[in-house]
PDB file of C-alpha atoms in Angstrom:
ATOM      1  CA  UNK B   1       5.370  17.196  -8.790  1.00 54.00           C
ATOM      2  CA  UNK B   2       9.294  16.372  -9.031  1.00 57.00           C
ATOM      3  CA  UNK B   3      11.078  13.328 -10.106  1.00 63.00           C
ATOM      4  CA  UNK B   4      14.474  13.280  -8.478  1.00 64.00           C
ATOM      5  CA  UNK B   5      16.858  10.772  -9.914  1.00 60.00           C
ATOM      6  CA  UNK B   6      19.257   9.337  -7.528  1.00 61.00           C
ATOM      7  CA  UNK B   7      22.974   9.873  -8.303  1.00 60.00           C
ATOM      8  CA  UNK B   8      24.420   6.944 -10.256  1.00 60.00           C
ATOM      9  CA  UNK B   9      21.256   5.435 -11.059  1.00 58.00           C
ATOM     10  CA  UNK B  10      20.794   4.038 -14.516  1.00 61.00           C
ATOM     11  CA  UNK B  11      19.191   6.261 -17.021  1.00 63.00           C
ATOM     12  CA  UNK B  12      17.000   3.849 -18.876  1.00 60.00           C
ATOM     13  CA  UNK B  13      14.951   1.249 -16.879  1.00 59.00           C
ATOM     14  CA  UNK B  14      12.249  -1.039 -18.069  1.00 59.00           C
ATOM     15  CA  UNK B  15       9.842  -1.028 -15.133  1.00 63.00           C
ATOM     16  CA  UNK B  16       7.150  -3.647 -15.138  1.00 65.00           C
ATOM     17  CA  UNK B  17       4.452  -2.691 -12.524  1.00 74.00           C
ATOM     18  CA  UNK B  18       2.686  -5.972 -12.212  1.00 83.00           C
ATOM     19  CA  UNK B  19       4.102  -9.390 -11.193  1.00 86.00           C
ATOM     20  CA  UNK B  20       4.120 -12.447 -13.339  1.00 85.00           C
ATOM     21  CA  UNK B  21       3.575 -16.181 -12.395  1.00 91.00           C
ATOM     22  CA  UNK B  22       2.179 -17.708  -9.323  1.00 95.00           C
ATOM     23  CA  UNK B  23       3.551 -17.242  -5.831  1.00 97.00           C
ATOM     24  CA  UNK B  24       2.949 -18.430  -2.332  1.00 97.00           C
ATOM     25  CA  UNK B  25       3.432 -16.597   1.017  1.00 97.00           C
ATOM     26  CA  UNK B  26       2.752 -17.338   4.723  1.00 97.00           C
ATOM     27  CA  UNK B  27       0.868 -14.901   6.924  1.00 97.00           C
ATOM     28  CA  UNK B  28       2.947 -14.164   9.954  1.00 93.00           C
ATOM     29  CA  UNK B  29       1.713 -11.747  12.506  1.00 87.00           C
ATOM     30  CA  UNK B  30       1.213  -8.498  10.716  1.00 91.00           C
ATOM     31  CA  UNK B  31       2.864  -9.211   7.255  1.00 94.00           C
ATOM     32  CA  UNK B  32       2.912 -11.837   4.585  1.00 97.00           C
ATOM     33  CA  UNK B  33       6.498 -13.532   4.135  1.00 96.00           C
ATOM     34  CA  UNK B  34       7.630 -14.891   0.843  1.00 96.00           C
ATOM     35  CA  UNK B  35      10.690 -17.249   0.982  1.00 94.00           C
ATOM     36  CA  UNK B  36      10.958 -18.574  -2.559  1.00 95.00           C
ATOM     37  CA  UNK B  37      14.014 -17.235  -4.283  1.00 93.00           C
ATOM     38  CA  UNK B  38      12.272 -17.024  -7.553  1.00 94.00           C
ATOM     39  CA  UNK B  39       9.248 -15.310  -6.269  1.00 95.00           C
ATOM     40  CA  UNK B  40      11.529 -12.761  -4.290  1.00 94.00           C
ATOM     41  CA  UNK B  41      13.257 -11.856  -7.459  1.00 92.00           C
ATOM     42  CA  UNK B  42      10.113 -11.776  -9.682  1.00 92.00           C
ATOM     43  CA  UNK B  43       8.093  -9.636  -7.271  1.00 94.00           C
ATOM     44  CA  UNK B  44      11.135  -7.159  -6.746  1.00 90.00           C
ATOM     45  CA  UNK B  45      11.743  -6.751 -10.424  1.00 88.00           C
ATOM     46  CA  UNK B  46       8.112  -6.706 -11.521  1.00 89.00           C
ATOM     47  CA  UNK B  47       6.558  -3.800  -9.484  1.00 88.00           C
ATOM     48  CA  UNK B  48       9.106  -3.485  -6.591  1.00 90.00           C
ATOM     49  CA  UNK B  49       6.718  -5.272  -4.205  1.00 94.00           C
ATOM     50  CA  UNK B  50       7.590  -5.935  -0.585  1.00 94.00           C
ATOM     51  CA  UNK B  51      10.594  -5.194   1.458  1.00 93.00           C
ATOM     52  CA  UNK B  52      13.588  -7.655   1.103  1.00 91.00           C
ATOM     53  CA  UNK B  53      15.546  -8.722   4.206  1.00 91.00           C
ATOM     54  CA  UNK B  54      18.101 -11.255   4.862  1.00 86.00           C
ATOM     55  CA  UNK B  55      17.388 -13.968   7.550  1.00 74.00           C
ATOM     56  CA  UNK B  56      19.369 -16.957   8.871  1.00 65.00           C
ATOM     57  CA  UNK B  57      17.580 -20.117  10.232  1.00 61.00           C
ATOM     58  CA  UNK B  58      19.142 -22.011  13.166  1.00 50.00           C
ATOM     59  CA  UNK B  59      19.512 -25.119  10.847  1.00 58.00           C
ATOM     60  CA  UNK B  60      21.148 -23.206   7.930  1.00 61.00           C
ATOM     61  CA  UNK B  61      24.647 -22.012   7.485  1.00 60.00           C
ATOM     62  CA  UNK B  62      23.831 -19.102   5.198  1.00 69.00           C
ATOM     63  CA  UNK B  63      21.495 -16.170   5.397  1.00 78.00           C
ATOM     64  CA  UNK B  64      18.370 -16.460   3.000  1.00 84.00           C
ATOM     65  CA  UNK B  65      16.631 -13.560   1.524  1.00 90.00           C
ATOM     66  CA  UNK B  66      12.845 -13.189   2.117  1.00 94.00           C
ATOM     67  CA  UNK B  67      10.236 -10.742   1.210  1.00 96.00           C
ATOM     68  CA  UNK B  68       8.043  -8.903   3.543  1.00 96.00           C
ATOM     69  CA  UNK B  69       4.783  -7.999   1.776  1.00 97.00           C
ATOM     70  CA  UNK B  70       2.235  -5.397   3.293  1.00 97.00           C
ATOM     71  CA  UNK B  71      -1.392  -6.107   3.863  1.00 97.00           C
ATOM     72  CA  UNK B  72      -2.363  -3.963   0.747  1.00 97.00           C
ATOM     73  CA  UNK B  73       0.187  -5.586  -1.514  1.00 97.00           C
ATOM     74  CA  UNK B  74      -0.873  -9.069  -0.406  1.00 97.00           C
ATOM     75  CA  UNK B  75      -4.611  -8.501  -0.902  1.00 97.00           C
ATOM     76  CA  UNK B  76      -4.010  -6.780  -4.170  1.00 96.00           C
ATOM     77  CA  UNK B  77      -2.096  -9.955  -5.466  1.00 96.00           C
ATOM     78  CA  UNK B  78      -4.468 -12.405  -3.974  1.00 96.00           C
ATOM     79  CA  UNK B  79      -7.749 -10.772  -4.615  1.00 94.00           C
ATOM     80  CA  UNK B  80      -7.236  -8.715  -7.779  1.00 92.00           C
ATOM     81  CA  UNK B  81      -4.341 -10.464  -9.651  1.00 93.00           C
ATOM     82  CA  UNK B  82      -5.058 -13.947  -8.383  1.00 94.00           C
ATOM     83  CA  UNK B  83      -1.359 -14.553  -8.490  1.00 96.00           C
ATOM     84  CA  UNK B  84      -0.666 -15.033  -4.690  1.00 97.00           C
ATOM     85  CA  UNK B  85      -1.805 -18.016  -2.353  1.00 97.00           C
ATOM     86  CA  UNK B  86      -1.589 -17.206   1.299  1.00 98.00           C
ATOM     87  CA  UNK B  87      -1.450 -19.855   4.089  1.00 97.00           C
ATOM     88  CA  UNK B  88      -1.149 -19.597   7.878  1.00 95.00           C
ATOM     89  CA  UNK B  89       1.812 -20.924   9.989  1.00 93.00           C
ATOM     90  CA  UNK B  90       0.161 -24.283   9.993  1.00 94.00           C
ATOM     91  CA  UNK B  91       0.042 -24.579   6.267  1.00 94.00           C
ATOM     92  CA  UNK B  92      -3.685 -24.020   5.672  1.00 97.00           C
ATOM     93  CA  UNK B  93      -4.460 -22.043   2.796  1.00 97.00           C
ATOM     94  CA  UNK B  94      -6.659 -18.933   3.677  1.00 97.00           C
ATOM     95  CA  UNK B  95      -9.664 -17.887   1.649  1.00 94.00           C
ATOM     96  CA  UNK B  96     -10.005 -14.271   0.513  1.00 92.00           C
ATOM     97  CA  UNK B  97     -12.598 -13.790   3.231  1.00 89.00           C
ATOM     98  CA  UNK B  98     -10.174 -15.395   5.886  1.00 93.00           C
ATOM     99  CA  UNK B  99      -7.459 -12.847   4.774  1.00 95.00           C
ATOM    100  CA  UNK B 100      -9.784  -9.866   4.723  1.00 91.00           C
ATOM    101  CA  UNK B 101     -11.095 -10.520   8.192  1.00 90.00           C
ATOM    102  CA  UNK B 102      -7.587 -10.808   9.467  1.00 94.00           C
ATOM    103  CA  UNK B 103      -6.385  -7.717   7.838  1.00 94.00           C
ATOM    104  CA  UNK B 104      -9.443  -5.690   8.651  1.00 90.00           C
ATOM    105  CA  UNK B 105      -9.096  -6.796  12.243  1.00 91.00           C
ATOM    106  CA  UNK B 106      -5.466  -5.673  12.482  1.00 94.00           C
ATOM    107  CA  UNK B 107      -5.956  -2.517  10.620  1.00 92.00           C
ATOM    108  CA  UNK B 108      -9.213  -0.536  11.169  1.00 88.00           C
ATOM    109  CA  UNK B 109      -9.121   1.425   7.886  1.00 91.00           C
ATOM    110  CA  UNK B 110      -7.776  -1.552   5.804  1.00 93.00           C
ATOM    111  CA  UNK B 111     -10.496  -1.129   3.224  1.00 93.00           C
ATOM    112  CA  UNK B 112      -9.821   2.418   2.563  1.00 95.00           C
ATOM    113  CA  UNK B 113      -5.998   1.922   2.298  1.00 96.00           C
ATOM    114  CA  UNK B 114      -6.572  -1.066  -0.019  1.00 97.00           C
ATOM    115  CA  UNK B 115      -8.833   0.916  -2.325  1.00 96.00           C
ATOM    116  CA  UNK B 116      -6.401   3.781  -2.279  1.00 97.00           C
ATOM    117  CA  UNK B 117      -3.634   1.373  -3.202  1.00 97.00           C
ATOM    118  CA  UNK B 118      -5.513  -0.018  -6.082  1.00 96.00           C
ATOM    119  CA  UNK B 119      -6.222   3.494  -7.308  1.00 96.00           C
ATOM    120  CA  UNK B 120      -2.628   4.368  -7.128  1.00 96.00           C
ATOM    121  CA  UNK B 121      -1.568   1.081  -8.917  1.00 94.00           C
ATOM    122  CA  UNK B 122      -4.049   2.012 -11.741  1.00 93.00           C
ATOM    123  CA  UNK B 123      -2.048   5.081 -12.280  1.00 93.00           C
ATOM    124  CA  UNK B 124       1.226   2.860 -12.552  1.00 90.00           C
ATOM    125  CA  UNK B 125       2.918   4.303  -9.446  1.00 92.00           C
ATOM    126  CA  UNK B 126       5.498   2.217  -7.599  1.00 92.00           C
ATOM    127  CA  UNK B 127       4.117   2.093  -3.984  1.00 95.00           C
ATOM    128  CA  UNK B 128       5.981   1.730  -0.701  1.00 94.00           C
ATOM    129  CA  UNK B 129       5.021   2.397   2.843  1.00 93.00           C
ATOM    130  CA  UNK B 130       5.019   6.003   4.071  1.00 92.00           C
ATOM    131  CA  UNK B 131       5.020   5.402   7.656  1.00 90.00           C
ATOM    132  CA  UNK B 132       8.541   6.732   8.106  1.00 89.00           C
ATOM    133  CA  UNK B 133       7.257  10.177   6.855  1.00 89.00           C
ATOM    134  CA  UNK B 134       3.809  10.010   8.711  1.00 86.00           C
ATOM    135  CA  UNK B 135       1.991   8.887   5.623  1.00 91.00           C
ATOM    136  CA  UNK B 136       0.343   5.785   4.299  1.00 95.00           C
ATOM    137  CA  UNK B 137       2.275   5.464   1.213  1.00 97.00           C
ATOM    138  CA  UNK B 138       5.200   6.772  -0.756  1.00 95.00           C
ATOM    139  CA  UNK B 139       4.956   7.082  -4.524  1.00 94.00           C
ATOM    140  CA  UNK B 140       7.805   6.423  -7.067  1.00 90.00           C
ATOM    141  CA  UNK B 141       7.898   7.108 -10.678  1.00 83.00           C
ATOM    142  CA  UNK B 142       9.996   4.170 -11.120  1.00 77.00           C
ATOM    143  CA  UNK B 143      12.307   1.912  -8.998  1.00 77.00           C
ATOM    144  CA  UNK B 144      13.352   3.157  -5.681  1.00 80.00           C
ATOM    145  CA  UNK B 145      16.797   2.340  -6.682  1.00 77.00           C
ATOM    146  CA  UNK B 146      16.589   5.057  -9.442  1.00 72.00           C
ATOM    147  CA  UNK B 147      14.405   7.658  -8.029  1.00 77.00           C
ATOM    148  CA  UNK B 148      13.604   9.355  -4.787  1.00 82.00           C
ATOM    149  CA  UNK B 149       9.766   9.164  -3.868  1.00 88.00           C
ATOM    150  CA  UNK B 150       7.753  12.027  -5.438  1.00 89.00           C
ATOM    151  CA  UNK B 151       4.671  12.065  -3.120  1.00 92.00           C
ATOM    152  CA  UNK B 152       3.825  11.206   0.585  1.00 93.00           C
ATOM    153  CA  UNK B 153       0.128  10.035   0.591  1.00 95.00           C
ATOM    154  CA  UNK B 154      -2.304  10.154   3.293  1.00 93.00           C
ATOM    155  CA  UNK B 155      -5.654   8.208   3.044  1.00 95.00           C
ATOM    156  CA  UNK B 156      -8.983   9.668   4.385  1.00 92.00           C
ATOM    157  CA  UNK B 157     -12.314   8.179   4.097  1.00 92.00           C
ATOM    158  CA  UNK B 158     -16.073   8.865   4.694  1.00 90.00           C
ATOM    159  CA  UNK B 159     -16.758   5.277   6.046  1.00 86.00           C
ATOM    160  CA  UNK B 160     -20.261   5.639   7.797  1.00 79.00           C
ATOM    161  CA  UNK B 161     -19.077   2.914  10.256  1.00 78.00           C
ATOM    162  CA  UNK B 162     -16.020   4.973  11.461  1.00 73.00           C
ATOM    163  CA  UNK B 163     -18.051   7.023  13.807  1.00 66.00           C
ATOM    164  CA  UNK B 164     -14.953   7.533  16.203  1.00 64.00           C
ATOM    165  CA  UNK B 165     -12.753   8.788  13.231  1.00 66.00           C
ATOM    166  CA  UNK B 166     -10.596  11.947  14.124  1.00 70.00           C
ATOM    167  CA  UNK B 167     -11.203  14.541  11.329  1.00 69.00           C
ATOM    168  CA  UNK B 168      -8.157  15.589   9.373  1.00 74.00           C
ATOM    169  CA  UNK B 169      -7.592  19.263  10.250  1.00 73.00           C
ATOM    170  CA  UNK B 170      -5.823  22.332   8.807  1.00 75.00           C
ATOM    171  CA  UNK B 171      -3.114  21.817  11.517  1.00 77.00           C
ATOM    172  CA  UNK B 172      -2.564  18.184  10.534  1.00 77.00           C
ATOM    173  CA  UNK B 173      -2.094  19.096   7.058  1.00 79.00           C
ATOM    174  CA  UNK B 174       0.388  21.814   7.998  1.00 79.00           C
ATOM    175  CA  UNK B 175       2.358  19.414  10.035  1.00 79.00           C
ATOM    176  CA  UNK B 176       2.191  16.882   7.286  1.00 78.00           C
ATOM    177  CA  UNK B 177       3.409  19.561   4.683  1.00 79.00           C
ATOM    178  CA  UNK B 178       6.488  20.242   6.875  1.00 83.00           C
ATOM    179  CA  UNK B 179       7.566  16.675   6.964  1.00 81.00           C
ATOM    180  CA  UNK B 180       7.142  16.190   3.311  1.00 81.00           C
ATOM    181  CA  UNK B 181       8.911  19.290   2.497  1.00 81.00           C
ATOM    182  CA  UNK B 182      11.826  18.556   4.668  1.00 80.00           C
ATOM    183  CA  UNK B 183      12.401  15.442   2.551  1.00 80.00           C
ATOM    184  CA  UNK B 184      11.762  16.926  -0.903  1.00 83.00           C
ATOM    185  CA  UNK B 185       8.230  15.456  -1.484  1.00 88.00           C
ATOM    186  CA  UNK B 186       4.728  16.694  -2.345  1.00 89.00           C
ATOM    187  CA  UNK B 187       1.679  15.876  -0.431  1.00 91.00           C
ATOM    188  CA  UNK B 188      -1.140  13.806  -1.914  1.00 93.00           C
ATOM    189  CA  UNK B 189      -4.480  13.452  -0.021  1.00 93.00           C
ATOM    190  CA  UNK B 190      -6.810  10.561  -1.188  1.00 96.00           C
ATOM    191  CA  UNK B 191     -10.214  10.462   0.130  1.00 95.00           C
ATOM    192  CA  UNK B 192     -12.188   7.120  -0.233  1.00 96.00           C
ATOM    193  CA  UNK B 193     -15.987   7.552  -0.766  1.00 95.00           C
ATOM    194  CA  UNK B 194     -18.018   4.781   0.686  1.00 93.00           C
ATOM    195  CA  UNK B 195     -21.510   3.678  -0.632  1.00 90.00           C
ATOM    196  CA  UNK B 196     -24.177   5.005   1.581  1.00 87.00           C
ATOM    197  CA  UNK B 197     -25.440   1.494   2.083  1.00 84.00           C
ATOM    198  CA  UNK B 198     -22.212   0.080   3.136  1.00 86.00           C
ATOM    199  CA  UNK B 199     -22.156  -2.561   5.821  1.00 84.00           C
ATOM    200  CA  UNK B 200     -18.971  -4.588   6.369  1.00 79.00           C
ATOM    201  CA  UNK B 201     -21.076  -7.510   7.773  1.00 78.00           C
ATOM    202  CA  UNK B 202     -22.760  -7.945   4.418  1.00 79.00           C
ATOM    203  CA  UNK B 203     -19.797  -7.214   2.329  1.00 77.00           C
ATOM    204  CA  UNK B 204     -19.245  -9.870  -0.526  1.00 74.00           C
ATOM    205  CA  UNK B 205     -15.987 -10.884  -2.043  1.00 73.00           C
ATOM    206  CA  UNK B 206     -16.590 -10.829  -5.756  1.00 75.00           C
ATOM    207  CA  UNK B 207     -14.523  -9.390  -8.644  1.00 75.00           C
ATOM    208  CA  UNK B 208     -16.739  -6.356  -8.627  1.00 81.00           C
ATOM    209  CA  UNK B 209     -16.683  -6.031  -4.904  1.00 82.00           C
ATOM    210  CA  UNK B 210     -15.359  -2.486  -4.826  1.00 89.00           C
ATOM    211  CA  UNK B 211     -17.099  -0.944  -7.824  1.00 88.00           C
ATOM    212  CA  UNK B 212     -19.329   1.346  -5.845  1.00 90.00           C
ATOM    213  CA  UNK B 213     -16.434   2.953  -3.956  1.00 94.00           C
ATOM    214  CA  UNK B 214     -14.843   6.048  -5.451  1.00 95.00           C
ATOM    215  CA  UNK B 215     -11.495   8.127  -4.731  1.00 97.00           C
ATOM    216  CA  UNK B 216     -10.847  11.681  -4.973  1.00 95.00           C
ATOM    217  CA  UNK B 217      -7.418  13.182  -4.571  1.00 94.00           C
ATOM    218  CA  UNK B 218      -6.045  16.651  -3.913  1.00 91.00           C
ATOM    219  CA  UNK B 219      -2.670  18.246  -3.966  1.00 88.00           C
ATOM    220  CA  UNK B 220      -2.770  21.082  -1.440  1.00 83.00           C
ATOM    221  CA  UNK B 221      -0.049  23.603  -1.419  1.00 74.00           C
ATOM    222  CA  UNK B 222       1.239  24.732   1.882  1.00 63.00           C
ATOM    223  CA  UNK B 223       0.297  28.316   1.380  1.00 56.00           C
ATOM    224  CA  UNK B 224      -3.285  27.776  -0.023  1.00 54.00           C
ATOM    225  CA  UNK B 225      -5.059  27.113   3.324  1.00 53.00           C
ATOM    226  CA  UNK B 226      -5.443  28.728   6.682  1.00 57.00           C
ATOM    227  CA  UNK B 227      -4.968  26.061   9.498  1.00 54.00           C
ATOM    228  CA  UNK B 228      -7.041  27.944  11.907  1.00 57.00           C
ATOM    229  CA  UNK B 229     -10.199  27.671   9.739  1.00 53.00           C
ATOM    230  CA  UNK B 230      -9.961  24.104   8.272  1.00 50.00           C
TER     231      UNK B 230
END
């Protein structure tokens, strides 16, 4: 594992990994948008949540910064931290079940990536999307402004309902390693273990809803496996 500091980055940062206060967001297509300036600032400074972009509305003369929140981030703040209220485009506040149903419909393995996200948060990682590097997440020691990412993460699972899931092969891992090494990162594989009796139709949203799930992690080295036999 390597922590590569960016040139010119401040040497001492006070990194708070969880947000404070209450926030509101709007579910638009595949992401949650947060427009309140104070919320944008708070969520960026406390956990580096979301991706900040600038947008100008037709009736405004200047650009406004908004925050795009991923599904895992949004559900983590709404379900676990109870600090985010999410509404649809019509202004209707969505329940936890409403949000879960939408996210699960849009992303087949959402339960797995969400549980993996919570697991990584418990390790105090700063988490960003890993799509650019063919993974699910990128992990940062502190703010991405100060450090390059240390890991590219892929999430696997043994969900009994995913009967059409393609197994992760040795050749997949070999290609994954090449992408990670080319950008100076290590590989982390998280496997989410589902309860044997799991049934998504009967899944109830309570504070302990995910307690029977577990996560195992592995950090395979490139030369410790034979892609032809995995």
